[in-house]
Coordinates of C-alpha atoms (C1' of nucleotides) in Angstrom, one line a residue:
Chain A
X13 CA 131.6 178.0 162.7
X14 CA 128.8 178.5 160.0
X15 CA 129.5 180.5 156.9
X16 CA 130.2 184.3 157.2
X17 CA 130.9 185.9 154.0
X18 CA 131.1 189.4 153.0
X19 CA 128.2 191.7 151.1
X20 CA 129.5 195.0 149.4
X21 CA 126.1 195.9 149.7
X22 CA 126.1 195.9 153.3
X23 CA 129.9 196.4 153.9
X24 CA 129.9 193.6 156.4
X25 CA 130.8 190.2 157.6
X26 CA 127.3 188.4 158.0
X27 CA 126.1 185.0 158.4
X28 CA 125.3 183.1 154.6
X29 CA 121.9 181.7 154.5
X30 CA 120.3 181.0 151.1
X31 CA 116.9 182.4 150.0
X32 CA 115.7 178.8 149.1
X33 CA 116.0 175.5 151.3
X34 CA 119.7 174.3 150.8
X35 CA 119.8 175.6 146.9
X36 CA 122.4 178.6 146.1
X37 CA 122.1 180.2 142.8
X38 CA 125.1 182.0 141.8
X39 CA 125.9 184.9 138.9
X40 CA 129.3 185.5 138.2
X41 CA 130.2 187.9 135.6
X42 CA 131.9 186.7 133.0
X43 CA 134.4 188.0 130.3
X44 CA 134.5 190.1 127.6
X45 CA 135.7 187.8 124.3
X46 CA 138.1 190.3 122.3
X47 CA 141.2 188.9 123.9
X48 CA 142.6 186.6 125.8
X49 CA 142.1 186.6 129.9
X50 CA 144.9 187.3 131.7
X51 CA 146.3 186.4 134.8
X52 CA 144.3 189.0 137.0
X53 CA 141.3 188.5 135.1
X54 CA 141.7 184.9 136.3
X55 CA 142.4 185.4 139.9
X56 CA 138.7 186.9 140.2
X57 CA 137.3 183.4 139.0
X58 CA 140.1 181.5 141.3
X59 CA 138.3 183.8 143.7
X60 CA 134.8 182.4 142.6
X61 CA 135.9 179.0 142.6
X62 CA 136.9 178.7 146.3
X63 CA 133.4 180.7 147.0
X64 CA 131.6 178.0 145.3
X65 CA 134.1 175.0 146.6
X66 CA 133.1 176.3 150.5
X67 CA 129.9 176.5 149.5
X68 CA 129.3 172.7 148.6
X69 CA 131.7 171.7 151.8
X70 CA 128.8 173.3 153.7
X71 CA 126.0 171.0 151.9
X72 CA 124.9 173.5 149.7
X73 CA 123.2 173.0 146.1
X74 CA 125.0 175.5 143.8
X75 CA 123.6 176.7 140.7
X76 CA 126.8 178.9 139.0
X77 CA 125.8 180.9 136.4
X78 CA 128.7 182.8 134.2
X79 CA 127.7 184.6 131.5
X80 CA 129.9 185.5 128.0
X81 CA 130.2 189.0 127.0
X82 CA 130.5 188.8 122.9
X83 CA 128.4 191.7 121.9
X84 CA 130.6 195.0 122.1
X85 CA 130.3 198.3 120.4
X86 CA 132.0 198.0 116.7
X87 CA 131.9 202.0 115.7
X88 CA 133.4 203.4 118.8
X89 CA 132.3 206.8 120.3
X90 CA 135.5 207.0 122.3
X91 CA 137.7 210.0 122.0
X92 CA 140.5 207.5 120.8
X93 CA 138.4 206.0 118.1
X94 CA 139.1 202.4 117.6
X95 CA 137.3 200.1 120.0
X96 CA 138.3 196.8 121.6
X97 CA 136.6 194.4 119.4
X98 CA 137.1 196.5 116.5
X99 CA 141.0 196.5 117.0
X100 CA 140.2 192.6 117.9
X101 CA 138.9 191.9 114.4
X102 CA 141.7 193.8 112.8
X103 CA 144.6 192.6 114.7
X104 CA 143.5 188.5 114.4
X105 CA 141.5 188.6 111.1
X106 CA 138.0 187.2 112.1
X107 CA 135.1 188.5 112.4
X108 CA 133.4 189.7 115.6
X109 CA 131.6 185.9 115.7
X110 CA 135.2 184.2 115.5
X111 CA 136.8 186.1 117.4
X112 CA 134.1 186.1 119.8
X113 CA 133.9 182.6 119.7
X114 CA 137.9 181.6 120.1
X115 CA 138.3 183.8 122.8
X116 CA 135.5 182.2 124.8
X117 CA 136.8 178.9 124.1
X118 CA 140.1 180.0 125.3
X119 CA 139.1 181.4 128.3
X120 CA 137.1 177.9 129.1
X121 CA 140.2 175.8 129.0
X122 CA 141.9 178.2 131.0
X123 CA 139.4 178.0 133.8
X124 CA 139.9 174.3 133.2
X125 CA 143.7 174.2 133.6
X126 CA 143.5 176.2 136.7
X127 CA 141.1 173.1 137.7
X128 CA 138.1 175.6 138.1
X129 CA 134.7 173.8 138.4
X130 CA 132.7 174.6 135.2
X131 CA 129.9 176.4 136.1
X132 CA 126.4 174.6 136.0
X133 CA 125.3 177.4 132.7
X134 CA 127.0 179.4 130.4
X135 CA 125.2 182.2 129.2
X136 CA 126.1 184.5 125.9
X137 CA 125.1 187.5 125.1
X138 CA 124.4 187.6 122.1
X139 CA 121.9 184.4 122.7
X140 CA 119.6 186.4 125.4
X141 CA 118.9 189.5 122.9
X142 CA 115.3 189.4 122.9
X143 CA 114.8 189.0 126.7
X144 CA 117.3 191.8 126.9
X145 CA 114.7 194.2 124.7
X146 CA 111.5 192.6 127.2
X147 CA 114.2 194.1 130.0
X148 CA 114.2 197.2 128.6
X149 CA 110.7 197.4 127.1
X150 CA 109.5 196.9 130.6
X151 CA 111.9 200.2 131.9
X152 CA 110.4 202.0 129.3
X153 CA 106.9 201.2 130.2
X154 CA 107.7 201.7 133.6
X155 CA 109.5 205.4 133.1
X156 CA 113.3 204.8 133.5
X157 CA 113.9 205.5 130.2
X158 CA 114.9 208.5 127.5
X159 CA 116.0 208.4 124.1
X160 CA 119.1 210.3 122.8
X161 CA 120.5 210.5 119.3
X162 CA 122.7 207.0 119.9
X163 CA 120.5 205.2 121.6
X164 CA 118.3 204.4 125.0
X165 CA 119.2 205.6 128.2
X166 CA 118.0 204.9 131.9
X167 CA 117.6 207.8 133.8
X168 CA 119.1 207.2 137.1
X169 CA 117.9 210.0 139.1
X170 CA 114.5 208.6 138.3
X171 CA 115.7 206.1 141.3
X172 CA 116.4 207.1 144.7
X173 CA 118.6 204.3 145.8
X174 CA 121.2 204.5 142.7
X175 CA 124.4 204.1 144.1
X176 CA 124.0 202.8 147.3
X177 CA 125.7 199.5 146.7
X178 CA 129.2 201.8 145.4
X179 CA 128.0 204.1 148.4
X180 CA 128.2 206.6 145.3
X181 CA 128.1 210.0 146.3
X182 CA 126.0 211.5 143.2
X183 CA 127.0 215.3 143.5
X184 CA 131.0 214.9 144.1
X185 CA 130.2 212.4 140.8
X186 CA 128.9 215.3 139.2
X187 CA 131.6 217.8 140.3
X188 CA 134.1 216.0 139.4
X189 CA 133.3 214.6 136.1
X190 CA 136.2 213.7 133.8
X191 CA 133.6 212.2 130.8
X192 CA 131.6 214.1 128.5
X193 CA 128.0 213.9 129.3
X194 CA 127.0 214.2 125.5
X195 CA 123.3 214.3 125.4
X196 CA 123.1 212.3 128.5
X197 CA 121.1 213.9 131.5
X198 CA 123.3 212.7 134.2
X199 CA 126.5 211.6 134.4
X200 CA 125.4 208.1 135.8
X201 CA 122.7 207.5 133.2
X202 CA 123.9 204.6 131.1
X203 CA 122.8 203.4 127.5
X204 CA 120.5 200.6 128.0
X205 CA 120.3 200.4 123.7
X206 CA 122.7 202.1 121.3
X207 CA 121.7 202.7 117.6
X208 CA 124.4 201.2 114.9
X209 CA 125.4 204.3 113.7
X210 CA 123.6 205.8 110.5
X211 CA 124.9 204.8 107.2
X212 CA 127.3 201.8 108.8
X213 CA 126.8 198.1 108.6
X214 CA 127.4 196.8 111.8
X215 CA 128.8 192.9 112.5
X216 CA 126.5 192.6 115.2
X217 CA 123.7 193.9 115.2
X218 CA 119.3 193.6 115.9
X219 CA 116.2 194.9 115.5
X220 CA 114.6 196.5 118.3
X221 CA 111.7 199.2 119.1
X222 CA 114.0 201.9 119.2
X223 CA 115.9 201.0 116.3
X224 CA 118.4 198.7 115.0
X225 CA 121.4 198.0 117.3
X226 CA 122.9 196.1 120.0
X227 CA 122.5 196.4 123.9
X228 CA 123.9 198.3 127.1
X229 CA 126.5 196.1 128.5
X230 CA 124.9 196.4 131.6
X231 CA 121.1 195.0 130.5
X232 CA 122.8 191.5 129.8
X233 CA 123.2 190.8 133.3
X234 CA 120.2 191.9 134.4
X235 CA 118.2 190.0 132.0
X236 CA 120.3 186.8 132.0
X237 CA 120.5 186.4 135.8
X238 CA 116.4 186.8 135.8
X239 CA 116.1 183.5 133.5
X240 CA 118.4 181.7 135.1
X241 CA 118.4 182.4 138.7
X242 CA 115.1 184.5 139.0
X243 CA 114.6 188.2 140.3
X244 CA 116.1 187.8 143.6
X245 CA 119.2 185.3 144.0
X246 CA 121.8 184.8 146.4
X247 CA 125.2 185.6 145.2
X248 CA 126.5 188.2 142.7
X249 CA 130.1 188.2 142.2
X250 CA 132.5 190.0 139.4
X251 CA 135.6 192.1 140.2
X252 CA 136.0 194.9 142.2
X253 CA 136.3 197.7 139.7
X254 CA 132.6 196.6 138.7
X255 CA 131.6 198.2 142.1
X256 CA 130.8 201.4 141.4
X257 CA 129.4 201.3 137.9
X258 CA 128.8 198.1 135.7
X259 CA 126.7 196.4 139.2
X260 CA 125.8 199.7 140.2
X261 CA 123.4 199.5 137.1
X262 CA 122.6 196.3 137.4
X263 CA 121.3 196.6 140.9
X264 CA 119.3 200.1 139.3
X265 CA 117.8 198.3 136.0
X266 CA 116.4 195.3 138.5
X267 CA 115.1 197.5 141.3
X268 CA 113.0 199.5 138.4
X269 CA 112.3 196.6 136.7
X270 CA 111.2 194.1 139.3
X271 CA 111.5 195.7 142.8
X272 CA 113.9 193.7 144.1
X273 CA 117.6 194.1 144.7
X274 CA 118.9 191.3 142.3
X275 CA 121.1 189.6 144.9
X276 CA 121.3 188.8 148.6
X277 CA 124.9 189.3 148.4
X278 CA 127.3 190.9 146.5
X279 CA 131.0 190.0 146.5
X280 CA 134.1 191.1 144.7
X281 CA 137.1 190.1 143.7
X282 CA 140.3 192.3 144.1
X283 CA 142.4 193.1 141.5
X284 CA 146.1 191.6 141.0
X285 CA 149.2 193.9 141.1
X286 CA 151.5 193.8 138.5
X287 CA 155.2 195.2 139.3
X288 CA 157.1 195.2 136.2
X289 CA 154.7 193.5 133.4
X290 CA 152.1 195.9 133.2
X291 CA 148.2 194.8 131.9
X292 CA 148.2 196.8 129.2
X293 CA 145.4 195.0 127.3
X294 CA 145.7 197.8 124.6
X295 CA 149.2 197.0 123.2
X296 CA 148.0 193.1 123.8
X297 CA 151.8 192.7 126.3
X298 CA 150.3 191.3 129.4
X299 CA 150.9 188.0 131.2
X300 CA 148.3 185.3 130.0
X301 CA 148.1 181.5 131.6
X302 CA 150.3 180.7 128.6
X303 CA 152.9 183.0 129.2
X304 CA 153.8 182.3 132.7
X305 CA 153.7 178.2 131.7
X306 CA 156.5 179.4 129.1
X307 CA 158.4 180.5 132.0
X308 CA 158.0 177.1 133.9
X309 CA 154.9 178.1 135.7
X310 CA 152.3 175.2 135.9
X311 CA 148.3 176.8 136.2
X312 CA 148.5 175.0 139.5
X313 CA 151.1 177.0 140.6
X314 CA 149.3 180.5 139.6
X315 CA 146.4 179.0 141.7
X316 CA 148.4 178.1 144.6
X317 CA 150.1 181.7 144.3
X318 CA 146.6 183.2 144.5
X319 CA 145.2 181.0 147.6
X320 CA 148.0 182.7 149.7
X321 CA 146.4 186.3 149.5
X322 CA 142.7 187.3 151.0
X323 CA 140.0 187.6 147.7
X324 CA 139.1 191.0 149.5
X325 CA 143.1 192.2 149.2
X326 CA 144.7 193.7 146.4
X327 CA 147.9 191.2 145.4
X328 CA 151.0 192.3 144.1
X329 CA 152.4 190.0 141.3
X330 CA 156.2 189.1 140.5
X331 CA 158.2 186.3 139.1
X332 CA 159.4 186.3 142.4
X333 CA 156.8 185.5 144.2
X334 CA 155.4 183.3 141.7
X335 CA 159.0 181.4 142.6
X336 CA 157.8 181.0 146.3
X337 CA 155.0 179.8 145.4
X338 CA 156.2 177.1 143.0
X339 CA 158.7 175.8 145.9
X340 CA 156.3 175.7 148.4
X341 CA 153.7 173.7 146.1
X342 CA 156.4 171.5 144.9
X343 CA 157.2 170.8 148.4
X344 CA 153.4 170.3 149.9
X345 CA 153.1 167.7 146.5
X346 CA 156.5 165.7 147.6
X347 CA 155.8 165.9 150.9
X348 CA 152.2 164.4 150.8
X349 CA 153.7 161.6 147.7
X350 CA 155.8 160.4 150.6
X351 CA 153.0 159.7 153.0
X352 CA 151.7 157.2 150.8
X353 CA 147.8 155.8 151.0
X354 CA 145.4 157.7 153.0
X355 CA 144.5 156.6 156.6
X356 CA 142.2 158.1 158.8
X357 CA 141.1 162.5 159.0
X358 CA 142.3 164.1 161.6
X359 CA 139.1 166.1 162.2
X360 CA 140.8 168.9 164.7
X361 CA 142.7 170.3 162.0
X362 CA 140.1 169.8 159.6
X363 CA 137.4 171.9 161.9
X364 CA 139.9 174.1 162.3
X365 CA 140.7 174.6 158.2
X366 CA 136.7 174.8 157.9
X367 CA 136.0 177.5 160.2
X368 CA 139.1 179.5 158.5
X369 CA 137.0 179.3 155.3
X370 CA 133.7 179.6 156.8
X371 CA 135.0 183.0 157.8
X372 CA 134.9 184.8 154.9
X373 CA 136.8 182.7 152.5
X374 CA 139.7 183.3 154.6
X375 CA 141.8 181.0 152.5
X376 CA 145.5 182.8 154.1
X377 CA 144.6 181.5 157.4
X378 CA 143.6 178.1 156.3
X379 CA 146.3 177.6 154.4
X380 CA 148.3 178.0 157.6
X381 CA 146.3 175.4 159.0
X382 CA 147.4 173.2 155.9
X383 CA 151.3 173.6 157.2
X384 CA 151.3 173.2 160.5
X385 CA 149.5 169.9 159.3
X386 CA 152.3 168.8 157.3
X387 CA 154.8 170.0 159.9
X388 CA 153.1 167.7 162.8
X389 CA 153.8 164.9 164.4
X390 CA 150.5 162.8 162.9
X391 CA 150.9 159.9 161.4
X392 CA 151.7 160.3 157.4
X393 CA 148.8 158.1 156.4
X394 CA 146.3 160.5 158.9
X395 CA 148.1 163.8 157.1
X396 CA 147.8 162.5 153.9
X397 CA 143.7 161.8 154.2
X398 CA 143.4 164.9 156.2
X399 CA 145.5 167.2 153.8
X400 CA 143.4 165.3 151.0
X401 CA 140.0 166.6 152.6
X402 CA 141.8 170.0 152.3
X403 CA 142.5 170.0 148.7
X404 CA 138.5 169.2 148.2
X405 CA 139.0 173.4 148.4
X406 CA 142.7 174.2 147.4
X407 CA 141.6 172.4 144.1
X408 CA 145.7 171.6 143.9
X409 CA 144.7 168.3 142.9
X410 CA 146.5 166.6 145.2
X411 CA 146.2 162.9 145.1
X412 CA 147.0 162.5 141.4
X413 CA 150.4 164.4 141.5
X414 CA 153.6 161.9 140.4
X415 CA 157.2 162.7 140.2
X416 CA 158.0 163.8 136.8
X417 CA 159.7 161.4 134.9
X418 CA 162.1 162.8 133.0
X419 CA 163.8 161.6 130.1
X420 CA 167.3 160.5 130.3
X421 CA 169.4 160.2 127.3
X422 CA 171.4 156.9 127.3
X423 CA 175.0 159.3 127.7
X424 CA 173.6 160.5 131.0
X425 CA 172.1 157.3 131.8
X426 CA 176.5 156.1 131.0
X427 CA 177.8 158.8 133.0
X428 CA 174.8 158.6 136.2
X429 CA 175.9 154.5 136.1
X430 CA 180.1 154.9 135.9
X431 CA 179.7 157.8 138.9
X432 CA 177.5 155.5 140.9
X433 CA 180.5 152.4 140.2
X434 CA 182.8 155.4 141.5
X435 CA 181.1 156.5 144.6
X436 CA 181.0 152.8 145.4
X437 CA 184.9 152.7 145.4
X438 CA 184.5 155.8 146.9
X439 CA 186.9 157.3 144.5
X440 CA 185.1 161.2 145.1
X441 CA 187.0 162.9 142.5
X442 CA 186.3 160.7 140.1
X443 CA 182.5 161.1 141.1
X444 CA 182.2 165.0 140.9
X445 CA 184.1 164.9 138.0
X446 CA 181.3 162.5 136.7
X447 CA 178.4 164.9 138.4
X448 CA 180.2 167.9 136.5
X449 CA 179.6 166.0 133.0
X450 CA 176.3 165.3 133.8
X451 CA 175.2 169.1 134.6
X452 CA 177.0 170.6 132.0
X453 CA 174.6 167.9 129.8
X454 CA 172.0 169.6 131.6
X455 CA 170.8 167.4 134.3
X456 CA 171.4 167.6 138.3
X457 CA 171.7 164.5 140.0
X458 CA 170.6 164.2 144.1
X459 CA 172.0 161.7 145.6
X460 CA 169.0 159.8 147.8
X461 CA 168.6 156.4 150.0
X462 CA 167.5 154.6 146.7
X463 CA 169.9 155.6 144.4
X464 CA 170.1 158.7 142.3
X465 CA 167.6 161.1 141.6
X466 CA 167.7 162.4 138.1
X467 CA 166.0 165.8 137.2
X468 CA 166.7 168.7 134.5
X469 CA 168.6 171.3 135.7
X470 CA 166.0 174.8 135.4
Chain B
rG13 C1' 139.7 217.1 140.1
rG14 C1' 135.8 213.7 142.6
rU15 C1' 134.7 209.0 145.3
rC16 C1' 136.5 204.6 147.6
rG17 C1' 140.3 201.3 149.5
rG18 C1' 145.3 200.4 151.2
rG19 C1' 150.7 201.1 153.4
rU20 C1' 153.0 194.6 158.2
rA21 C1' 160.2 192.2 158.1
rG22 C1' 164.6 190.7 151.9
rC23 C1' 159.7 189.1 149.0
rC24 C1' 154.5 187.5 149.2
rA25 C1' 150.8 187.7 152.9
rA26 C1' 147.2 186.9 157.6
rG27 C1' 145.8 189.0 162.1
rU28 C1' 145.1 191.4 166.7
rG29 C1' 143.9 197.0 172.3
rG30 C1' 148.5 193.2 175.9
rU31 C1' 150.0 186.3 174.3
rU32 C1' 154.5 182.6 167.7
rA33 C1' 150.1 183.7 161.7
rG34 C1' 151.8 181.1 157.4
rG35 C1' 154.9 180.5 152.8
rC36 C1' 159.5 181.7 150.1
rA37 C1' 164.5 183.6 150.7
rC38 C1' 168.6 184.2 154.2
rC39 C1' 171.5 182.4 158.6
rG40 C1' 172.8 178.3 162.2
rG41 C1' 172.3 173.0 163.3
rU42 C1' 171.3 167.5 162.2
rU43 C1' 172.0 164.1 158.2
rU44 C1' 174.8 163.0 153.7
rG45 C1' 182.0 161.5 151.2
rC46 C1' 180.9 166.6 149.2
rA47 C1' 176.6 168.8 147.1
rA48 C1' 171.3 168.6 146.8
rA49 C1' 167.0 167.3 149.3
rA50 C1' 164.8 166.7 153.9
rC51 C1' 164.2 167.8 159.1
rC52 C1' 165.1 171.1 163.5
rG53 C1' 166.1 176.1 165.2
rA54 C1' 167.1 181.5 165.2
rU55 C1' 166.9 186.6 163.3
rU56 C1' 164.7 190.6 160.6
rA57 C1' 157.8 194.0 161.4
rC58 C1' 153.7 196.7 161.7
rA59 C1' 154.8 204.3 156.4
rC60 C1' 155.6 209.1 159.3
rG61 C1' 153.8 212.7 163.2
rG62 C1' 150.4 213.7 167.0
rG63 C1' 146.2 212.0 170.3
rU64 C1' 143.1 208.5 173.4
rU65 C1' 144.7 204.4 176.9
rC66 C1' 147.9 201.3 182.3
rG67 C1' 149.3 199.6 177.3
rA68 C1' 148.4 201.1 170.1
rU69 C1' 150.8 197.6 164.7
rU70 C1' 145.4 197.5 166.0
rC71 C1' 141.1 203.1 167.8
rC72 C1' 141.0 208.7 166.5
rC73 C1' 143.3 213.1 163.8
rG74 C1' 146.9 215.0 160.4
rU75 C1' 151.0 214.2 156.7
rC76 C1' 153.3 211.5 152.9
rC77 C1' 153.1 207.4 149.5
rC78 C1' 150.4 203.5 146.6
rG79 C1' 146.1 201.4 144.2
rA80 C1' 141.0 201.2 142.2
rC81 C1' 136.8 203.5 139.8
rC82 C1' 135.0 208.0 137.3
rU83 C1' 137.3 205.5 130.1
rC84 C1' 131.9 198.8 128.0
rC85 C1' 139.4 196.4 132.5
rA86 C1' 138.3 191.0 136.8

RNA sequence: GGUCGGGUAGCCAAGUGGUUAGGCACCGGUUUGCAAAACCGAUUACACGGGUUCGAUUCCCGUCCCGACCUCCA
């Protein structure tokens, strides 16, 4: 089967074929540094990943673009007051550079503990400000824009097609309104500059023709995907909530500006459901990579957790099912370490894993595939290079797992020696007496065809 | 309030107008001194009420519930 993906823009299934010979440019939204990503933030790239992964199994030439978010409003004009980087600088300390840089850098070693591929750019904000102004010098010239007190806005009923990608419909926007439209003429006009506010210094920002200040969020996407990846590309990706407004106005900046619709497709990533821990970013308690290893989660496991669920589904989240996940990972890694070296692919079940993924990422169904593989009757050393071929996608990283060696103190190592010398004699009380010791010292012991197994007790 | 998307067994989660998704847990069996692990097998479904149809979990309508966005959340 040839590749099928999804386009929001189209709200179908249709066949993938890039814009340019075999080369696929790719823009994936990327963070915003005033905190650390957590776990749902991260199952949108996991979702990116596999996208890209299936993409190069197909013989494609990917060119992944993810851009940085580190410019955010300081002075906020939010009912509430404080804003997100402002409370960032106060709660850690550093100023909006630091903090803008240690979060990025966190983020990157997340995306590399969840064995994400790095993507072939990074792009920062706050490094693209003058191609942001061209952006929005060449609205200006071209009519899409009006000037408030706090900054530059594009009007968006100047263009007919706003909206069509969130299938927005303008007037129940309108009627319904929750936000103030301040001195906005629409309520889905968005700031492509905002003024610093008069008489306040702020951390970040720039000169421009309108005044000094800093940029729309929106108008860094635009301008940064244009450099890197041109007018017209193939993908666009971010997460779902970005549907109706943040790639709303990218696709309406770009279609004033240039013309074009910015990308071939458009695909999203659904959000994560949490049951108990909430994402409450605001009070900083939600559930980060960190976290979850605390509590004897490995980042493989998390990525394992998140192949089992559709990109295009929401996902509910417990400890629970995190659980299953680790068992049945655990499993799939022991199971493949007992087949030993790789043999020969089975190329049934591998055609048959493929055109699960070439169907819309349907990573689920594949992963079915992947178990009735290991539950066959092949030949370990076939299953092994098979299921190997497999993780070229999973990303599980397969062929370098080990057993963990664990540590034994020499009293265990007594105790594990004197109940083997027992369960030789087979005196059996002696020996469970022996086990007993051992687990109260905090270590299980499985009896096996090559001795005993040794492993902490969780 | 407006717009959009969902409700599948104990949990997570695919899919389909009629034929076993899969994983985890649970139960039974094999094996093992016992236990654990492993392997084999079985059970538990399509929110509710109507409609279309030979047949609906799947299509249509209504109801209830959940979520997303409208707040610079992925």
């Amino acid at each position: 089967m040839n590749l099928q993906l999804f386009d929001t823009y189209e709200r179908k299934v249709r066949p993938f074929e890039p814009l340019v010979d075999n080369k696929v440019g790719i823009y994936a939204c990327g963070p915003t540094v005033y905190n650390f990503a957590h776990i749902g933030n991260l199952r949108t790239y996991l979702f990116e990943d596999l996208l890209i992964r299936v993409l190069v199994a197909n013989g494609y030439e990917v060119n992944h673009i993810i851009n940085i978010t580190d410019v955010g409003h300081l002075t906020s004009d939010a009912d509430t007051g404080e804003d997100k980087m402002e409370l960032g600088t106060k709660r850690t300390g550093m100023t909006a550079w630091e903090l803008a840089e240690f979060y990025t850098e966190a983020f990157q070693a997340d995306l590399a503990k969840l064995n994400i591929l790095a993507p072939s750019v990074w792009c920062k904000a706050t490094d693209h400000i003058s191609e942001q102004i061209e952006f929005v010098v060449d609205l200006e010239q071209k009519g899409y824009t009006y000037a408030t007190s706090d900054g530059l806005y594009f009007d968006s009923r100047k263009l007919k097609s706003y909206g069509h990608l969130a299938r927005l419909d303008v007037e129940g926007l309108q009627a319904g309104a929750r936000v103030k439209l301040g001195e906005r003429r629409f309520v889905t006009d968005f700031a492509l500059w905002k003024f610093s506010p008069p008489g306040e210094q702020r951390q970040m920002e720039w000169d421009s023709p309108w005044g000094r200040g800093f940029p729309g969020w929106h108008i860094e996407c635009s301008a940064m995907s244009a450099k890197y990846l041109g007018d017209y590309f193939d993908i666009h990706c971010g997460g779902e909530d970005h549907i109706p407004i943040h790639h709303t106005n990218e696709i309406a900046q770009t279609e004033a500006s240039k013309g074009t619709r910015l990308a071939n497709f458009w695909m999203h990533g659904y959000f994560l459901q949490m049951d108990k821990a909430k994402m409450s970013k605001s009070t900083g308690d939600f559930l980060t990579l960190d976290v979850i290893g605390e509590r004897g989660f490995s980042p493989l496991v998390y990525r394992y957790f998140c192949l089992t669920a559709h990109y295009r589904s929401q996902m509910s989240f417990s400890l629970e099912s995190l659980e299953a996940a680790k068992t049945a990972l655990t499993r799939l890694y022991e199971t493949a370490f007992s087949w030993g070296e790789p043999g020969t692919v089975d190329e049934g079940t591998l055609t048959r894993y493929f055109d699960c993924l070439n169907d819309d990422l349907n990573m689920p169904r594949a992963l079915a595939v992947v178990w009735e593989l290991v539950r066959s009757n092949l030949p370990g050393d076939v299953k092994k290079a098979t299921l190997l071929r497999c993780d070229e996608i999973l990303g599980l990283d397969i062929a370098n797992w080990e057993m963990d060696q664990v540590d034994v103190p020499d009293e265990v190592e007594e105790l594990v020696k004197a109940r083997e010398a027992a369960r030789a004699s087979k005196d059996w009380a002696q020996s469970d007496e022996l086990r007993d010791a051992v687990n109260k010292l905090g270590y299980a012991i499985e009896d096996t065809p090559g001795g005993a197994k040794i492993s902490t007790l969780d």
